[in-house]
Coordinates of C-alpha atoms and ligand atoms in Angstrom, one line a residue:
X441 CA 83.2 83.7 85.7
X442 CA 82.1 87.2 86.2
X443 CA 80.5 86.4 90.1
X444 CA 82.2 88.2 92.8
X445 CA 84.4 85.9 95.3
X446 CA 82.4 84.1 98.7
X447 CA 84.2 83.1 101.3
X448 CA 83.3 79.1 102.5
X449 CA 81.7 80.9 106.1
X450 CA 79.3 82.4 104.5
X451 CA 77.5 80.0 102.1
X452 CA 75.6 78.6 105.2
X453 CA 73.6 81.6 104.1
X454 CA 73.4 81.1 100.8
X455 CA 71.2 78.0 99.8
X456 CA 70.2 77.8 96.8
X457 CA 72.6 80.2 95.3
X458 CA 75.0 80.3 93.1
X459 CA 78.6 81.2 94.0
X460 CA 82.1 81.4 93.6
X461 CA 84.6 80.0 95.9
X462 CA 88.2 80.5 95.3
X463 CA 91.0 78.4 97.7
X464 CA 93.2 75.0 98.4
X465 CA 92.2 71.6 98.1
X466 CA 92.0 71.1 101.5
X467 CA 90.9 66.9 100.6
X468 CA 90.2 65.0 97.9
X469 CA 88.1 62.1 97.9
X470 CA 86.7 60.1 94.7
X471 CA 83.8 58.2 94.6
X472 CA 83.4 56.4 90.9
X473 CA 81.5 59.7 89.4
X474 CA 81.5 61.5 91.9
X475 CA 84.5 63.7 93.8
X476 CA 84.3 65.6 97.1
X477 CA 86.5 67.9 97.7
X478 CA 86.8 70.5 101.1
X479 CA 88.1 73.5 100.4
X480 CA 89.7 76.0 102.2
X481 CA 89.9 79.6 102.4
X482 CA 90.7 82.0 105.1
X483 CA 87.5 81.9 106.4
X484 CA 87.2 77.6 107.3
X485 CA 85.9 74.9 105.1
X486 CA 83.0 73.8 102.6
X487 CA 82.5 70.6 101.2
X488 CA 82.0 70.8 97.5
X489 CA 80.6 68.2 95.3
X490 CA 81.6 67.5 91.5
X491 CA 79.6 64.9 89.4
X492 CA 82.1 63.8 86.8
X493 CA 84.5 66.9 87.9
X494 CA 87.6 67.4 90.2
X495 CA 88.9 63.9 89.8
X496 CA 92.2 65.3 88.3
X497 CA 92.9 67.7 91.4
X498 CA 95.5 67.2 93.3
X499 CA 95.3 68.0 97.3
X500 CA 96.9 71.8 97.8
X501 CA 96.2 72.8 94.6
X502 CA 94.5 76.5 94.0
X503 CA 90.8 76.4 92.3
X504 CA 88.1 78.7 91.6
X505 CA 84.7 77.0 91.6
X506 CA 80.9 77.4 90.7
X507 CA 77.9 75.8 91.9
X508 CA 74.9 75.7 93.6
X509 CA 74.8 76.2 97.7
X510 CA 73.0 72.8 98.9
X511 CA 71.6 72.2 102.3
X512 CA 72.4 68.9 103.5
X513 CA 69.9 66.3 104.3
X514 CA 69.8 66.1 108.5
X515 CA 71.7 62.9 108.0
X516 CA 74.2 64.1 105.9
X517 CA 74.8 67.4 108.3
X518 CA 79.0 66.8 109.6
X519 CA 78.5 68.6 113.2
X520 CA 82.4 68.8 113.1
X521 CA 82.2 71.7 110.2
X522 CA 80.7 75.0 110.4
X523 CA 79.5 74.9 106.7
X524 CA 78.8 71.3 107.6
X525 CA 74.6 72.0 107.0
X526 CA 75.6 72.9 103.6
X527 CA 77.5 71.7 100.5
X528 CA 78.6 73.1 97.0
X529 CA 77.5 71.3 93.9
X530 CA 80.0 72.0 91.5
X531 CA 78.9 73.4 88.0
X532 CA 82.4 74.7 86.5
X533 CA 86.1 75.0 88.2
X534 CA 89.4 76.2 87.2
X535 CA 92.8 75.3 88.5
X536 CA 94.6 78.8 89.5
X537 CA 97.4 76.7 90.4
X538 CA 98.3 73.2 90.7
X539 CA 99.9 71.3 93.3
X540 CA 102.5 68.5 93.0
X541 CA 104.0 66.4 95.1
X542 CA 104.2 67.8 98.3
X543 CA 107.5 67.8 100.3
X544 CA 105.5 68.0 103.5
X545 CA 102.1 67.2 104.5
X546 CA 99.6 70.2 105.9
X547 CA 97.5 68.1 107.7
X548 CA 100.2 65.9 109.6
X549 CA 101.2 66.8 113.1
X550 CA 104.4 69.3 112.5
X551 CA 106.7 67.6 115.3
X552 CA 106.9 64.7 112.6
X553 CA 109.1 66.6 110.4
X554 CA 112.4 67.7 110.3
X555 CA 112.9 71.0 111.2
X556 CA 114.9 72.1 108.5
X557 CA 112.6 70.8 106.2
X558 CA 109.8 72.7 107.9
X559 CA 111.7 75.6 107.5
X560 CA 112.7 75.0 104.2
X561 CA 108.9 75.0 102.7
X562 CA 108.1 77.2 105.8
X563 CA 105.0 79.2 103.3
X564 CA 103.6 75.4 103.3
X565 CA 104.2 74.8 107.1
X566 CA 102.5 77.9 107.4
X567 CA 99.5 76.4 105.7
X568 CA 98.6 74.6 109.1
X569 CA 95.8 75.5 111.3
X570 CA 98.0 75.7 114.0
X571 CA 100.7 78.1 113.0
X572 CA 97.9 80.1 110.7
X573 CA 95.8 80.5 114.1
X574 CA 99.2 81.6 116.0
X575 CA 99.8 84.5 113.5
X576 CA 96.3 85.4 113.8
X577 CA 96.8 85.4 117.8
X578 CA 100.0 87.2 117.2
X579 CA 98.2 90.3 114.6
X580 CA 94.9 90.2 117.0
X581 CA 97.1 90.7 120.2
X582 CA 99.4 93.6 118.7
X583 CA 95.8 95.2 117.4
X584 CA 94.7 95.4 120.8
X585 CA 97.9 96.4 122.3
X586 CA 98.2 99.6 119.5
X587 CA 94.5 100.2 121.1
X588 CA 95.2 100.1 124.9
X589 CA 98.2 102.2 124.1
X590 CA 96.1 104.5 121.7
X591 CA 94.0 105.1 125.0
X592 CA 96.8 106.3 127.1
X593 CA 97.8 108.6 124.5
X594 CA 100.8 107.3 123.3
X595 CA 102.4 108.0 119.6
X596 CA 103.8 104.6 117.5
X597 CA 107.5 106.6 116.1
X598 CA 109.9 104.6 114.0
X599 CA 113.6 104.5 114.5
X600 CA 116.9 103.8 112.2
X601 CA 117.3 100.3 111.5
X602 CA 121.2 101.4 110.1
X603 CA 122.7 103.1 113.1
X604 CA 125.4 103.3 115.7
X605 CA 127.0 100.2 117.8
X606 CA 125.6 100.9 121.1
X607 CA 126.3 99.4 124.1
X608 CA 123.7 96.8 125.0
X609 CA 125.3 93.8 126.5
X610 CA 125.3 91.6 123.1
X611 CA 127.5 91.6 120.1
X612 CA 126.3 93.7 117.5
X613 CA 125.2 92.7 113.7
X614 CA 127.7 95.2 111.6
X615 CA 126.3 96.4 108.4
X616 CA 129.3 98.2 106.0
X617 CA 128.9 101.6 104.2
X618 CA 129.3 101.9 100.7
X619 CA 130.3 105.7 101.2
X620 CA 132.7 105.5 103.6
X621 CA 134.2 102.2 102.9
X622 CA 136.0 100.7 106.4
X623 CA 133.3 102.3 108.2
X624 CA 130.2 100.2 109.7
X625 CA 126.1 100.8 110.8
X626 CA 125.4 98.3 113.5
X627 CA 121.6 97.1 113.2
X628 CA 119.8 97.7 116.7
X629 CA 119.8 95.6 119.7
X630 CA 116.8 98.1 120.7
X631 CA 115.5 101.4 120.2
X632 CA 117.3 102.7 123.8
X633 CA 118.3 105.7 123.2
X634 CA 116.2 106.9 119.9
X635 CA 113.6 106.7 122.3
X636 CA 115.4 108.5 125.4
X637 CA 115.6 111.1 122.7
X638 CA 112.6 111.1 121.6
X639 CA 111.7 112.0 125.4
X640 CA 114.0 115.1 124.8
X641 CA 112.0 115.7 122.2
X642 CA 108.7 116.2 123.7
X643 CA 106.6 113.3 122.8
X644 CA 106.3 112.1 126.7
X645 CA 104.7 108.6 125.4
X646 CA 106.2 106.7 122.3
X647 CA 105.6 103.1 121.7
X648 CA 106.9 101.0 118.5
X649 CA 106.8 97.2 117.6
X650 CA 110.5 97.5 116.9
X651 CA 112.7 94.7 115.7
X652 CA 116.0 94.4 117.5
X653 CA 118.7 91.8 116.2
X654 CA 121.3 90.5 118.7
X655 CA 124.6 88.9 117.8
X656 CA 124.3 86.6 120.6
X657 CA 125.1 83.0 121.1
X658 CA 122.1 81.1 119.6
X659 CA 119.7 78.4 121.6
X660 CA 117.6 76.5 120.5
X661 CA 114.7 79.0 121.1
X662 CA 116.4 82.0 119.9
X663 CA 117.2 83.9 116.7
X664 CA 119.2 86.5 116.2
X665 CA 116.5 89.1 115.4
X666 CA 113.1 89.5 117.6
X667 CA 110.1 92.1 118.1
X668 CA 110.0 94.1 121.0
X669 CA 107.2 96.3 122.4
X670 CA 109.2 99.3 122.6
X671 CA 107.8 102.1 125.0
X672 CA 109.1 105.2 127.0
X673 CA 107.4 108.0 129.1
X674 CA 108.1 110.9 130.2
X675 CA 107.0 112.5 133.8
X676 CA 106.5 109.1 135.5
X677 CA 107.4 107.8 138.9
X678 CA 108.8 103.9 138.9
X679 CA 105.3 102.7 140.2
X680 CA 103.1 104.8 138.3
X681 CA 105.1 103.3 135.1
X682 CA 104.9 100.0 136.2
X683 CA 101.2 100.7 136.9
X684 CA 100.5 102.0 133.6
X685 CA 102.5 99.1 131.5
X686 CA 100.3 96.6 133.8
X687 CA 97.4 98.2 132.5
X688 CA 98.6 97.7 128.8
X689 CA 99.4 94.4 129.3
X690 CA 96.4 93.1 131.3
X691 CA 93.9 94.7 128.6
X692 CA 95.6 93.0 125.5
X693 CA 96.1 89.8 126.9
X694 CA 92.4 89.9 128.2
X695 CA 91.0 91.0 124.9
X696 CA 92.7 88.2 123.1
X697 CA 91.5 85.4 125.5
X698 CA 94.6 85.0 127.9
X699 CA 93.6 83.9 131.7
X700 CA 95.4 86.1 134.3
X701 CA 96.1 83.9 137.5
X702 CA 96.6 87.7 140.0
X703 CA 95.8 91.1 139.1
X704 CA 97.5 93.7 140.1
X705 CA 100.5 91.5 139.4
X706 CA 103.1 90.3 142.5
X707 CA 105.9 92.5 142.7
X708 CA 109.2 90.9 144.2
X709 CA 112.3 92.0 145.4
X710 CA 115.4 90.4 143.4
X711 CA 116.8 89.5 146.3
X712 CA 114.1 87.5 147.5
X713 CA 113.4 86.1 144.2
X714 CA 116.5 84.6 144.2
X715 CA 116.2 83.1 147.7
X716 CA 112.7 81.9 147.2
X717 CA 112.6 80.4 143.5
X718 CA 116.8 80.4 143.3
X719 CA 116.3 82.2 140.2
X720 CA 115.0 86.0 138.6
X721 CA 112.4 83.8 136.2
X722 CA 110.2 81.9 138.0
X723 CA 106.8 80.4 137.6
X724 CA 104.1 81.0 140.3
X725 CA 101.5 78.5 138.8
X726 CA 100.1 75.6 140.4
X727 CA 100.1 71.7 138.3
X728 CA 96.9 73.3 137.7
X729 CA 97.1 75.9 136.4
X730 CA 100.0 75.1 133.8
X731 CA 97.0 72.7 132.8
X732 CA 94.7 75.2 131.8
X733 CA 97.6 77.7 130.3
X734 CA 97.0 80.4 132.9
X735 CA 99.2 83.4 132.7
X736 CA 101.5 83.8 136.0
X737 CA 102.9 87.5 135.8
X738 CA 104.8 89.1 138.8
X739 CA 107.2 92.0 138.8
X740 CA 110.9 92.0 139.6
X741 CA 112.4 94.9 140.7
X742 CA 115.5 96.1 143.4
X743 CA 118.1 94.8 140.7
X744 CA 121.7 95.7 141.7
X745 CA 123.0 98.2 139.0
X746 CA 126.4 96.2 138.6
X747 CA 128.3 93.5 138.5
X748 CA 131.9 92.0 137.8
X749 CA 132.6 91.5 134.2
X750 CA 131.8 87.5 133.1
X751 CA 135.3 86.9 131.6
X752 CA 133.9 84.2 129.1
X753 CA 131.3 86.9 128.0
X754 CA 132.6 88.8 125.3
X755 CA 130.4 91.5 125.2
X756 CA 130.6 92.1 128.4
X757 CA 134.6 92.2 128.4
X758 CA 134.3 94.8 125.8
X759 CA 132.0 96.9 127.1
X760 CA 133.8 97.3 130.6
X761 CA 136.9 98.7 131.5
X762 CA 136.9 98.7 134.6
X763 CA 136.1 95.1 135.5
X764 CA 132.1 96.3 136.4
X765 CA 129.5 96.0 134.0
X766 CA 125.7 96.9 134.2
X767 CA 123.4 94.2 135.2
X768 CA 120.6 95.2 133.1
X769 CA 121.1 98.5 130.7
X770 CA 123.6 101.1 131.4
X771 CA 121.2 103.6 130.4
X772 CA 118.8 103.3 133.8
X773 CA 119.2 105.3 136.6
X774 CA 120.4 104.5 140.3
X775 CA 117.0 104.3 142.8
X776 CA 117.6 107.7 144.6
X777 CA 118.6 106.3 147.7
X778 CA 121.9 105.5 145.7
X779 CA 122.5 108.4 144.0
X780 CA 125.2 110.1 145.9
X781 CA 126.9 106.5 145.9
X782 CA 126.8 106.4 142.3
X783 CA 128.3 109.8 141.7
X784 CA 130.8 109.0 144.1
X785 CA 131.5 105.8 142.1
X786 CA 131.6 104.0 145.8
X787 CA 130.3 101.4 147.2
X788 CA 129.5 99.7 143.5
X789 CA 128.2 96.9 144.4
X790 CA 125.3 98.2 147.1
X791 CA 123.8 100.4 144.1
X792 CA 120.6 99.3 143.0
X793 CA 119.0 100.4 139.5
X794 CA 116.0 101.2 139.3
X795 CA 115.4 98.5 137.1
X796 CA 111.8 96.3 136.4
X797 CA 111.3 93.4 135.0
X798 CA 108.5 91.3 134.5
X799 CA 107.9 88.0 134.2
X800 CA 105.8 85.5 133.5
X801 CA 105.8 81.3 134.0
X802 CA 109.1 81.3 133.9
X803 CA 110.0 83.6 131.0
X804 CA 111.1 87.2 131.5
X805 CA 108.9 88.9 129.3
X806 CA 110.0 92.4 129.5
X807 CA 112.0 94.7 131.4
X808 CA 112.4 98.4 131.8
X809 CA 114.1 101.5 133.9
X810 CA 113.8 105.1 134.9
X811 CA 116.7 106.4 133.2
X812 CA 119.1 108.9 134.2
X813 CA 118.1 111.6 132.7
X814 CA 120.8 114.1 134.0
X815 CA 124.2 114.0 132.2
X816 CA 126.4 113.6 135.6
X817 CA 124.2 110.6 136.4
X818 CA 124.9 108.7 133.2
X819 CA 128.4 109.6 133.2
X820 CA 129.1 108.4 136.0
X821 CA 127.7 104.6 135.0
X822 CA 130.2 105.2 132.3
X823 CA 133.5 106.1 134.8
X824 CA 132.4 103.3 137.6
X825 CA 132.7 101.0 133.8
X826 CA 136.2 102.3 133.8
X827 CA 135.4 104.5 130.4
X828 CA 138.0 107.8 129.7
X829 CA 136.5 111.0 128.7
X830 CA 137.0 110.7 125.1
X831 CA 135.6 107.3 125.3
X832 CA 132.6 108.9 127.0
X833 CA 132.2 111.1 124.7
X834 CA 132.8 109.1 121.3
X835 CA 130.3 106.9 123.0
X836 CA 127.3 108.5 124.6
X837 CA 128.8 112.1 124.0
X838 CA 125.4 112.5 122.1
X839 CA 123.1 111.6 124.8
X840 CA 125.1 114.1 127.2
X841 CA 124.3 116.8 125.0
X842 CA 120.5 116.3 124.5
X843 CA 120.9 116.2 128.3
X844 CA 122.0 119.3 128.4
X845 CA 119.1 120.9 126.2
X846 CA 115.7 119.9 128.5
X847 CA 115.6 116.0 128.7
X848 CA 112.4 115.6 131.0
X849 CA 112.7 112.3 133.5
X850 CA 111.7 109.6 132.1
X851 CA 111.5 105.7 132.2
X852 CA 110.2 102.8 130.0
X853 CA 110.2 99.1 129.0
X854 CA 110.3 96.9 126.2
X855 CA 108.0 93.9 126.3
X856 CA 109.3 90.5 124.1
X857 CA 106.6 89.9 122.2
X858 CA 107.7 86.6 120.4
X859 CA 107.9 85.8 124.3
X860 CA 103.9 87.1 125.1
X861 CA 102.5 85.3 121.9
X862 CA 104.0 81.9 122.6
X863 CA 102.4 82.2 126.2
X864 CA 99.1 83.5 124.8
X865 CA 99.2 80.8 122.0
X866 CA 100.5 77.5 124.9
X867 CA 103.8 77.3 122.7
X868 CA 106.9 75.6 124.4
X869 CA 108.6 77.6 121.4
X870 CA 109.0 81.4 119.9
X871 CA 109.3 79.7 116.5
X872 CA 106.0 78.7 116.9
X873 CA 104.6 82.6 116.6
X874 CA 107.5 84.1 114.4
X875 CA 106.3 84.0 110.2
X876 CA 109.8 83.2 108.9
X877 CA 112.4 82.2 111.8
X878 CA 115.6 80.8 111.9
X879 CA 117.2 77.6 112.1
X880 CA 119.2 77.0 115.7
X881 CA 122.1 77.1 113.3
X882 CA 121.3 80.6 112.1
X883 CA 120.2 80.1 109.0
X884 CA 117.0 81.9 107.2
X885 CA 113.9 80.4 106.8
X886 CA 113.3 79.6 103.3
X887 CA 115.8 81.8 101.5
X888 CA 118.9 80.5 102.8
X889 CA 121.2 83.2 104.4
X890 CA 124.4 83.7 105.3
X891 CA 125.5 83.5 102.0
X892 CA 128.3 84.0 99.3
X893 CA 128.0 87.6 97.9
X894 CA 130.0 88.3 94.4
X895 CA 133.0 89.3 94.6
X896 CA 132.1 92.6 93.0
X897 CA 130.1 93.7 95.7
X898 CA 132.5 93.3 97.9
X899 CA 134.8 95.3 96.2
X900 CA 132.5 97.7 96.1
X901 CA 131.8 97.7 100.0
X902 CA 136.3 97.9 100.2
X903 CA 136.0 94.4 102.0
X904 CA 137.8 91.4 101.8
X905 CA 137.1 88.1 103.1
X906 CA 140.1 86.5 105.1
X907 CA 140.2 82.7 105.5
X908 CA 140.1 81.9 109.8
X909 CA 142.5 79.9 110.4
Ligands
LIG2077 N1 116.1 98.6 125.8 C1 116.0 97.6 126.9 C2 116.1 96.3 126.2 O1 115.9 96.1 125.1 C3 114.6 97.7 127.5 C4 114.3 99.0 128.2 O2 114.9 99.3 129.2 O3 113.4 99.7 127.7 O4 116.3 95.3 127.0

């Protein structure tokens, strides 16, 4: 077989030729001598047609076959197929790989089968229209993100994955050092301040799809790990950053298909959120309008800066010391009207950050801050949290000193895209648009993680693992 590969789109084009077609067993059926099978490649469907051939395939299986494009008689033509004016008589086939006994079925309706089970033989659930067309919605709308951001000028910059436990308002996923056994890397719960300091260093507009993982309390809807659209600007008032993420947002979600309901999008106070919907998340679509999957953003904005420590959050008891904690990120600045009140470290609970979050039916989808971007400003977060100076400093000592050394204002947001894709796609879930997700339990898709490790590689790491009683 020395013919080039066809995809199954393009034989409509093709009749009379001879091709190769290389994919899955989408069907089988057998009649006597002859056996139809559909298969499938990336590109759709084609019927193909074996006289005294293919009876031994099994659905699923991988095959390479060659024969003769056919056009179908009109009465023959399946209206419900794109290739469905053609078919492929089959001269020759191989099996790449067979298929046996499948442990779930591709064609069935997902919600029939266990979710462990999906996620178990999740490259098979994958297999399905539905989730294949999802991570094609998910790759098409971070393509035309990279482009609206490419036409603001904006740089994609990687950060550390291994790097320093910051304080972000979740527990953080410790990773130990060989080196330096007894000392730890904490994975990121998001780029914050790499990207503050990448500010400092003179980009003015970064963006990255970053991965952030979260040692939080699991839901049913949430992993540990998730992909933010990770941004930061330099040189921007609050509105003209809002104004400019809106612009992002609006031309991705339009190039991929999503309906807005309002553009420019609602802002609301928090305060009047909360009084109107009686919550921060709300959903400003009509019966209607959920019908149709329209896509209800609105900003949030006039967050207070802090509040009293949760006791039953842990996170938060750690990261305070005082008994105040930041609402939303410590590393956001007061709105100026505040300023001398937050320097002051009085009247705590008046201060409002400015803080921006936006939202959309019902989801917060991303949130963002002007950051203080003068070292007295973020210090002072840090003493209203009840931190010493050498806690300061062993802290956020780093980000006081780029401070010091031309740190240009600055403000940015990071955008959930798990969050965006499940909107854009009419998902009730975020497993739904992630490749490989977890288990509500927190275990890996697939490969099955936590796990053992030998006892040798702990001993290289210096750790030991204690029983809990
Ligand atoms: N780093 C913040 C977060 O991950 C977002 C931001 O303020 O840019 O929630």
């Amino acid at each position: 077989m020395t013919l080039p590969r066809t995809l199954t789109a393009q034989t409509t084009d093709l009749v009379g030729q001879t091709v190769k077609l290389q994919g899955w067993v989408h069907t089988k059926r057998d009649h006597g001598k002859l056996t139809f099978i559909d298969l499938r490649d990336r590109s759709g469907l084609v019927q193909c047609v074996g006289f005294k051939l293919m009876s031994e395939l099994t659905t699923e299986s991988v095959v390479s076959v060659v024969g003769t494009v056919q056009a179908r008689p009109e009465h023959l033509v399946n209206p419900n197929l794109s290739t469905g004016t053609v078919e492929i008589s089959v001269n020759e086939y191989e099996v790449l790989n067979s298929c046996e006994e499948l442990p779930i079925q591709i064609k069935e309706e997902e919600n029939s089968v266990d979710e462990s089970v999906r996620l178990k033989y999740r490259y098979l659930d994958l297999r399905r229209e539905k989730l294949h067309n999802n991570l094609q919605l998910r790759s098409d709308f971070m393509a035309a993100l990279r482009a609206a951001l490419a036409t603001h000028q904006f740089t994609e910059i990687e950060t550390p994955l291994l790097t320093k436990s910051t304080k972000e308002g979740a527990r953080d996923f410790l990773v130990p050092s060989r080196f330096q056994p007894g000392k730890f890397y904490a994975l990121p719960q998001s780029p914050q301040q790499y990207k503050q300091l990448l500010m400092t260093a003179g980009f003015e507009r970064y963006f990255q799809f970053a991965r952030c993982v979260r040692d939080e309390d699991l839901r049913a809807d949430r992993g540990f790990e998730f992909t933010q659209l990770d941004l930061e600007m330099s040189f921007v008032s609050q509105l003209e950053a809002m104004s400019l993420m809106e612009d992002i947002i609006i031309s991705a979600v339009e190039a991929v298909g999503g309906q807005l309901k309002e553009k420019p999008f609602p802002v609301y106070k928090y305060q009047d959120a909360i009084q109107q919907f009686g919550d921060d998340k709300f959903d400003l679509r009509t019966p209607e309008e959920k019908e149709k999957g329209i896509l209800a953003f609105a900003w949030v904005v006039d967050f207070p800066f802090f509040k009293k420590v949760d006791p039953k959050d842990q996170a938060e008891v750690r990261d305070s010391k005082s008994g105040w904690t930041f609402t939303h990120n410590p590393f956001s600045s007061p709105q100026p009207d505040f300023l001398e009140d937050h320097l002051a470290h009085q009247n705590i609970d008046q201060i409002l950050a400015s803080q921006y979050d936006l939202v959309c039916n019902g989801f917060e989808v991303g949130g963002g801050s002007i950051r203080a971007h003068l070292p007295e400003v973020l210090q002072a977060t840090f003493e209203i949290m009840g931190y010493s100076p050498a806690e300061i400093e062993v802290n956020i000592g780093h980000m006081l000193t780029a401070f010091k050394l031309g740190t240009p204002p600055h403000g940015g947001i990071a955008f959930g895209l798990d969050r965006l894709v499940m909107l854009l796609s009419k998902e009730n879930s975020i497993k739904e648009t992630i490749a490989f997700p977890m288990t509500s339990t927190g275990r890996t898709a697939v490969m099955l993680a936590p796990a053992e490790v030998e006892p040798e590689q702990l001993k290289e790491l210096g750790l030991q693992v204690v029983q809990q009683k």
